[in-house]
Every structure is written in C-alpha cells, then in structure tokens.
Protein backbone atom coordinates (compact mmCIF):
# COMPACT_ATOMS: atom_id res chain seq x y z
CA MET A 1 -121.26 135.99 -113.80
CA ASN A 2 -120.70 137.97 -111.37
CA LYS A 3 -122.44 136.63 -107.67
CA LEU A 4 -121.97 137.57 -103.94
CA ASP A 5 -120.03 135.28 -102.27
CA SER A 6 -120.83 134.87 -97.83
CA ASP A 7 -116.76 135.09 -97.56
CA LEU A 8 -117.22 138.54 -98.22
CA LEU A 9 -120.46 139.31 -96.77
CA ARG A 10 -119.15 138.02 -93.94
CA THR A 11 -116.00 140.54 -94.24
CA PHE A 12 -118.18 143.34 -94.72
CA LEU A 13 -120.25 142.63 -91.76
CA ALA A 14 -116.90 142.03 -90.35
CA ILE A 15 -115.51 145.82 -91.11
CA ILE A 16 -118.84 147.07 -90.12
CA ASP A 17 -118.61 145.65 -86.79
CA SER A 18 -115.19 146.87 -85.51
CA GLY A 19 -115.60 150.43 -87.18
CA SER A 20 -112.67 150.00 -89.66
CA MET A 21 -110.54 147.49 -91.85
CA SER A 22 -107.65 147.11 -90.04
CA ALA A 23 -110.07 145.73 -86.76
CA GLY A 24 -112.64 144.12 -89.06
CA ALA A 25 -108.88 142.25 -90.34
CA ILE A 26 -108.47 141.23 -86.73
CA ARG A 27 -111.90 140.30 -86.15
CA ILE A 28 -111.90 137.52 -88.94
CA GLY A 29 -108.26 136.82 -88.89
CA ARG A 30 -107.14 138.19 -91.98
CA SER A 31 -104.46 140.49 -92.78
CA GLN A 32 -105.36 144.19 -93.96
CA SER A 33 -104.53 143.41 -97.63
CA ALA A 34 -106.63 140.43 -97.43
CA VAL A 35 -109.52 142.48 -96.65
CA SER A 36 -109.06 145.54 -99.03
CA LEU A 37 -108.50 143.40 -101.72
CA GLN A 38 -112.12 141.38 -100.30
CA MET A 39 -114.28 144.45 -100.88
CA LYS A 40 -112.13 145.95 -104.10
CA ARG A 41 -114.01 142.22 -105.36
CA LEU A 42 -117.28 143.22 -103.54
CA GLU A 43 -117.37 146.61 -105.40
CA SER A 44 -116.13 145.50 -108.21
CA VAL A 45 -119.61 142.68 -108.24
CA LEU A 46 -122.25 145.40 -107.18
CA GLY A 47 -120.21 148.57 -109.31
CA GLN A 48 -120.64 151.23 -106.37
CA PRO A 49 -118.33 151.66 -103.12
CA VAL A 50 -120.03 149.85 -100.16
CA PHE A 51 -117.74 152.30 -97.56
CA ASP A 52 -116.96 156.09 -97.06
CA ARG A 53 -113.95 156.74 -95.58
CA HIS A 54 -113.92 158.60 -92.22
CA GLY A 55 -111.31 159.66 -90.46
CA ARG A 56 -109.30 156.88 -89.08
CA GLY A 57 -112.24 154.27 -89.80
CA VAL A 58 -114.86 154.27 -92.35
CA VAL A 59 -119.09 154.76 -92.56
CA LEU A 60 -121.08 152.98 -95.04
CA SER A 61 -121.99 154.21 -98.26
CA ALA A 62 -126.07 154.50 -99.34
CA ALA A 63 -124.60 151.19 -101.84
CA GLY A 64 -123.36 149.74 -98.91
CA GLU A 65 -126.75 150.83 -96.18
CA LYS A 66 -128.57 148.78 -98.62
CA LEU A 67 -126.39 145.89 -98.34
CA GLU A 68 -126.45 145.68 -94.98
CA PRO A 69 -129.55 143.65 -93.92
CA THR A 70 -129.42 141.93 -97.04
CA ALA A 71 -125.74 140.75 -95.73
CA ARG A 72 -126.91 139.94 -91.81
CA ARG A 73 -130.04 137.64 -93.23
CA THR A 74 -127.65 135.34 -95.57
CA VAL A 75 -124.42 135.22 -92.95
CA SER A 76 -127.32 134.53 -90.23
CA LEU A 77 -128.77 132.17 -92.09
CA LEU A 78 -125.93 130.28 -93.06
CA ASP A 79 -124.95 130.44 -89.78
CA MET A 80 -128.24 128.43 -88.67
CA SER A 81 -127.84 126.03 -91.14
CA LEU A 82 -124.65 124.56 -90.07
CA ALA A 83 -125.62 125.06 -86.40
CA ASP A 84 -128.19 121.63 -87.65
CA PHE A 85 -125.41 119.86 -88.90
CA ARG A 86 -122.87 119.96 -85.66
CA SER A 87 -122.88 117.44 -82.77
CA ASP A 88 -120.06 118.81 -80.52
CA GLU A 89 -121.89 121.86 -79.85
CA LEU A 90 -121.23 123.33 -75.92
CA ALA A 91 -124.67 122.99 -73.75
CA GLY A 92 -125.94 124.46 -70.98
CA SER A 93 -126.67 127.58 -70.05
CA ILE A 94 -124.36 130.87 -68.20
CA HIS A 95 -125.04 134.15 -66.82
CA LEU A 96 -122.96 137.29 -68.15
CA GLY A 97 -123.17 140.83 -66.47
CA ILE A 98 -121.98 143.75 -68.53
CA PRO A 99 -122.36 147.10 -67.84
CA ASP A 100 -125.36 149.03 -69.29
CA ASP A 101 -123.50 152.40 -70.92
CA TYR A 102 -121.38 150.84 -73.40
CA SER A 103 -122.77 150.55 -76.51
CA LYS A 104 -125.34 148.14 -77.78
CA ARG A 105 -122.98 146.67 -80.64
CA VAL A 106 -120.62 145.76 -78.42
CA LEU A 107 -123.23 143.37 -77.02
CA ALA A 108 -124.80 142.23 -79.57
CA GLY A 109 -121.73 141.38 -81.15
CA ILE A 110 -120.38 139.12 -77.97
CA ILE A 111 -123.85 137.97 -78.25
CA ALA A 112 -124.03 137.03 -81.92
CA GLU A 113 -120.50 135.47 -81.92
CA PHE A 114 -121.16 133.44 -79.68
CA ALA A 115 -125.23 131.74 -79.93
CA HIS A 116 -123.16 131.76 -83.51
CA ASN A 117 -120.87 129.76 -83.11
CA HIS A 118 -122.67 127.32 -79.19
CA PRO A 119 -126.80 127.59 -80.12
CA ALA A 120 -127.09 125.15 -77.30
CA VAL A 121 -126.34 127.03 -75.17
CA GLU A 122 -128.94 129.62 -73.27
CA ILE A 123 -127.62 133.39 -72.17
CA LYS A 124 -128.35 135.01 -69.51
CA VAL A 125 -127.40 138.48 -69.46
CA HIS A 126 -127.65 141.79 -67.18
CA CYS A 127 -127.21 144.58 -67.29
CA ALA A 128 -126.71 147.08 -65.07
CA SER A 129 -124.12 150.31 -63.04
CA GLY A 130 -121.91 147.46 -62.95
CA ALA A 131 -121.39 148.63 -59.40
CA GLY A 132 -122.49 145.19 -57.68
CA PHE A 133 -121.06 143.17 -60.74
CA PRO A 134 -117.94 141.92 -57.88
CA GLU A 135 -120.42 140.97 -55.47
CA ALA A 136 -122.64 139.01 -58.07
CA VAL A 137 -119.62 137.38 -59.17
CA ALA A 138 -118.22 136.44 -56.01
CA LYS A 139 -121.97 134.81 -54.59
CA GLY A 140 -121.86 133.45 -57.93
CA MET A 141 -124.97 134.62 -59.25
CA LEU A 142 -123.18 135.34 -62.11
CA ASP A 143 -120.32 133.29 -64.34
CA LEU A 144 -118.30 136.34 -65.74
CA ALA A 145 -118.72 140.33 -65.42
CA LEU A 146 -117.43 143.11 -67.20
CA PHE A 147 -116.43 145.77 -65.08
CA GLU A 148 -114.16 148.30 -64.18
CA VAL A 149 -112.11 149.44 -60.61
CA GLU A 150 -109.09 151.27 -60.06
CA LYS A 151 -106.65 148.05 -58.79
CA THR A 152 -107.40 144.78 -59.83
CA LEU A 153 -106.88 141.50 -58.76
CA PRO A 154 -104.82 138.72 -59.85
CA HIS A 155 -107.54 136.48 -60.99
CA GLN A 156 -109.41 139.85 -62.93
CA GLU A 157 -108.37 139.78 -66.74
CA VAL A 158 -107.91 143.65 -68.79
CA LEU A 159 -109.51 144.30 -71.06
CA ARG A 160 -109.04 148.34 -71.47
CA GLU A 161 -106.96 150.73 -69.48
CA GLU A 162 -108.34 154.41 -69.87
CA LYS A 163 -107.03 157.24 -68.12
CA THR A 164 -110.00 159.46 -66.50
CA PHE A 165 -109.63 163.85 -66.11
CA TRP A 166 -111.98 165.99 -64.31
CA VAL A 167 -113.72 168.16 -66.97
CA SER A 168 -115.30 170.85 -67.56
CA SER A 169 -117.88 172.48 -70.38
CA ARG A 170 -116.14 174.30 -72.88
CA LEU A 171 -118.62 177.25 -72.95
CA HIS A 172 -119.06 177.06 -69.32
CA SER A 173 -117.13 177.85 -66.56
CA PRO A 174 -118.66 175.74 -63.26
CA ASP A 175 -114.72 175.26 -62.61
CA GLU A 176 -114.52 178.66 -61.00
CA MET A 177 -117.50 178.77 -58.82
CA ASN A 178 -116.79 179.18 -54.90
CA PRO A 179 -117.88 175.86 -53.70
CA VAL A 180 -117.53 174.33 -57.29
CA PRO A 181 -120.67 172.03 -58.04
CA VAL A 182 -119.94 168.78 -59.13
CA ALA A 183 -121.79 165.97 -60.83
CA LEU A 184 -120.19 162.49 -59.60
CA PHE A 185 -121.66 158.70 -60.48
CA ASP A 186 -123.89 156.80 -57.71
CA ARG A 187 -122.86 155.76 -54.15
CA ASP A 188 -121.35 152.10 -55.63
CA CYS A 189 -119.32 153.61 -58.02
CA TRP A 190 -115.34 153.88 -56.79
CA TRP A 191 -114.87 157.01 -59.57
CA ARG A 192 -117.07 158.79 -57.07
CA GLU A 193 -115.18 157.72 -54.06
CA VAL A 194 -111.99 158.90 -55.93
CA ALA A 195 -113.44 162.44 -57.18
CA LEU A 196 -114.41 163.26 -53.72
CA ASN A 197 -110.85 161.69 -51.87
CA THR A 198 -109.54 164.79 -54.74
CA LEU A 199 -111.48 167.56 -53.18
CA ARG A 200 -110.44 166.68 -49.94
CA GLU A 201 -107.38 166.06 -50.36
CA SER A 202 -106.97 169.39 -52.38
CA LYS A 203 -108.69 171.38 -49.50
CA ARG A 204 -111.73 172.93 -52.37
CA ALA A 205 -114.81 173.58 -51.69
CA TYR A 206 -117.47 171.86 -53.23
CA ARG A 207 -121.12 170.54 -53.36
CA VAL A 208 -122.58 167.80 -55.16
CA VAL A 209 -125.56 169.07 -57.62
CA TYR A 210 -126.05 165.86 -59.22
CA SER A 211 -125.61 161.81 -59.54
CA SER A 212 -126.48 158.98 -61.80
CA GLU A 213 -125.44 156.18 -62.80
CA SER A 214 -124.77 155.71 -66.10
CA VAL A 215 -121.62 157.86 -68.31
CA ALA A 216 -123.89 159.73 -70.46
CA GLY A 217 -125.89 160.98 -67.32
CA VAL A 218 -122.70 162.17 -65.75
CA ALA A 219 -121.06 163.55 -69.33
CA ALA A 220 -124.69 165.13 -69.82
CA ALA A 221 -124.87 167.68 -65.94
CA ILE A 222 -121.22 168.58 -67.21
CA GLU A 223 -121.87 169.40 -71.26
CA ALA A 224 -124.89 171.09 -69.68
CA GLY A 225 -122.16 173.17 -67.14
CA ILE A 226 -123.96 172.73 -63.92
CA ALA A 227 -121.60 171.25 -62.31
CA VAL A 228 -117.70 169.95 -62.83
CA GLY A 229 -116.51 165.92 -63.21
CA MET A 230 -114.60 162.98 -63.55
CA LEU A 231 -114.80 161.62 -66.80
CA GLY A 232 -113.01 158.58 -68.70
CA GLU A 233 -110.67 160.03 -72.34
CA SER A 234 -113.26 158.34 -74.19
CA GLY A 235 -116.00 160.00 -73.09
CA ILE A 236 -114.76 163.60 -73.80
CA GLY A 237 -115.89 165.16 -77.00
CA LYS A 238 -115.16 168.83 -78.22
CA ASN A 239 -117.87 170.21 -76.20
CA PHE A 240 -115.53 169.42 -72.95
CA ARG A 241 -112.08 170.34 -71.48
CA ILE A 242 -109.90 169.48 -69.83
CA LEU A 243 -109.62 170.64 -65.81
CA THR A 244 -105.86 170.95 -64.70
CA ALA A 245 -104.32 170.84 -61.50
CA GLY A 246 -103.87 174.27 -62.00
CA GLU A 247 -106.79 174.94 -61.82
CA GLY A 248 -107.48 173.78 -58.95
CA PHE A 249 -107.75 169.95 -59.95
CA ASP A 250 -105.68 166.99 -59.41
CA ASP A 251 -104.43 163.66 -61.69
CA MET A 252 -106.95 160.77 -61.59
CA PRO A 253 -105.68 157.55 -61.65
CA VAL A 254 -106.31 155.10 -64.82
CA SER A 255 -109.58 153.22 -65.08
CA LYS A 256 -109.05 149.22 -65.59
CA LEU A 257 -111.91 147.11 -67.81
CA VAL A 258 -111.75 144.09 -66.42
CA LEU A 259 -113.46 140.62 -66.73
CA ASP A 260 -114.09 138.55 -63.89
CA ARG A 261 -115.41 134.84 -63.33
CA ARG A 262 -117.34 132.61 -60.71
CA PRO A 263 -114.48 131.42 -57.97
CA GLY A 264 -113.16 128.54 -59.39
CA GLU A 265 -115.09 128.45 -63.29
CA THR A 266 -113.54 126.46 -65.56
CA GLY A 267 -116.07 125.01 -67.49
CA ALA A 268 -115.89 125.22 -71.91
CA VAL A 269 -118.70 127.26 -71.58
CA VAL A 270 -117.97 130.05 -69.47
CA GLU A 271 -113.90 129.95 -71.51
CA ALA A 272 -116.29 130.11 -74.60
CA MET A 273 -118.09 132.96 -73.72
CA ALA A 274 -114.49 134.74 -72.54
CA LEU A 275 -112.68 134.37 -75.60
CA ALA A 276 -116.15 136.23 -77.24
CA ILE A 277 -115.49 139.18 -75.17
CA ARG A 278 -112.33 139.16 -75.86
CA ARG A 279 -112.63 139.40 -79.45
CA ALA A 280 -115.42 142.04 -78.94
CA PHE A 281 -113.48 144.22 -77.35
CA GLU A 282 -109.50 143.78 -79.55
CA THR A 283 -111.89 144.97 -82.62
CA THR A 284 -114.04 147.75 -81.13
CA LYS A 285 -114.31 150.92 -79.21
CA PRO A 286 -117.02 150.59 -77.11
CA ASP A 287 -119.56 153.79 -77.57
CA ARG A 288 -121.44 155.08 -74.50
CA VAL A 289 -125.63 154.80 -74.12
CA PRO A 290 -127.17 156.48 -72.10
CA ALA A 291 -129.22 155.02 -68.60
CA ASP A 292 -131.29 156.51 -66.16
CA ARG A 293 -129.57 159.56 -63.81
CA SER A 294 -131.28 160.92 -60.49
CA PRO A 295 -130.51 164.83 -59.74
CA VAL A 296 -129.61 164.82 -55.75
CA THR A 297 -127.75 167.46 -53.48
CA GLU A 298 -125.46 166.84 -51.17
CA TYR A 299 -122.45 169.62 -49.24
CA ASN A 300 -119.58 168.92 -47.48
C-alpha cells in the first residue's frame, strides 16, 4: 500500500526552501539524482506532480501547495518528538544580527534548522540595516552578525560576493539630467560613501534626492525614475538598466557578505549557529524584502 514517507517529505521541503533540486540535494547531503528519484516516488504515491519546472529552479504545483503545510507539520512534530529524547543538547543563548533586507525565507531556514537541532538554546535575533553590526559585534553586544563590506578583515568569513553597479530605470533617463539625481543608502552604509566618492572623482554634478536603509527602498526610487543609484547584481531586475563608464558612471566595487563573531568567541553554541548560517547561504539565493525608507535632499 502506498504511504507518505517522512524522508520524502523532508526532501520535498528542502527543495522548496532552497529553490531548486540541486540546492535541495546539497542541503540534505544527497546527490541530485537521488533527490530526483525521491520526488518521483513522492509523485507516484500522490498520483500528481508536486513541482513545475521554472527556468533553472522549480515552483510548487497545485498538489505541492496542498502538501506543503502537512509536510511541515509532520516534520516539525517528528523533530520535536526526537528532541524530547535527547540528553546531550547544547544549552544557553545566542544573540544574532541579520540585515532586515534579506528574505524571511533565509532567516526562517536558519532559525528552523538551528532550533530543531538545538531546542535548549534561546535564540535572540536583531534585524536591522546591518550598518551598526560591526560595532555591536566588536563590543560584544552581538555574538554573530551578517553584514556587507567592501574590504574584509582576517577574522571575517565571506559567505557571498556580489558585483555592484550604477543603475537607472529602463523607462526613464534621470542619468541624463544635470545635476544627476541620486538615490543612496543611509549615512551609515559604506555603499553610500563609495557612490559619492566615484561621483566626486568623475567631476559629475549630483544631488541626493532620496535615502533609504533598505535595498528595496533604493530600488523603488530608481525604478520610479526619480534617480539613479547603486545596486547589487541580484537586485537588478528587468526594469533597470546598468550605467557604464562611457556614460559617466565608473565601475563599482564588489560587495562581500561576511559572517563576523564576538572577539574571542569560540563556544559550541556559536559554532553551531555559524554552521546553520553557512548551510542556509550555500543552498539559497536570498531575495530582498522592503524596509522603511525616508527621503532627504542634499547637494554637492
């Protein structure tokens, strides 16, 4: 008799949370062919496909959407039941800083994996722009933090690198205005200083018409056509146009997402959380989500 296997459900959820068959295979430590066979077995049991192909990834079918909540409840109950029998769990607390413009999916993946594996540890999460995280880590206010830098320090672990570009709206031409209107990140972000320095060095007249703490806020201003701005490659969608040096916008640096920890921190709880973070960023490409935005105006 056909029946739902919890192992198949775990693989199913790993594919959902990572966005593709290959990334799901990495997350659970199996080959892509083994994961593919598991999904064929699951679809055979259900008699319906659970995924539809979408570019390089997959999206849930109607049957997959129906199955997902049941799969999550089942796996969660099994994990909680196992945790009740464990006697060698880590205990304590950890204070984690994560930029608030990363997707909820990534944060949820980190917390879910860690909490299932270490239910006796209290997790405190601070979501903010990330600009204040280096100081908070240095002062011991955060045990671990993720933030973006241009240049790394020896103790920082690079999780992801991304090219940055000057971009404009594909439907508007604010880059042709003089002075050119610019949308930037807030005053504590190094991206802001890099952007302003390149404009000054190119002798380009500019005026800052919009500031935001979030990627989504800056992107919205650019897409609306009120300004040009600096974005990472992953944030450049079909409604944007990359500006070139020939148009008066110099090449921009590579941004590095780093994992930093409190000085001298080598405890087992921190190491376990660092592992969960590493796994989340190895198997996903985080989307960005909106945060607060606030307009300001200044002139060079």
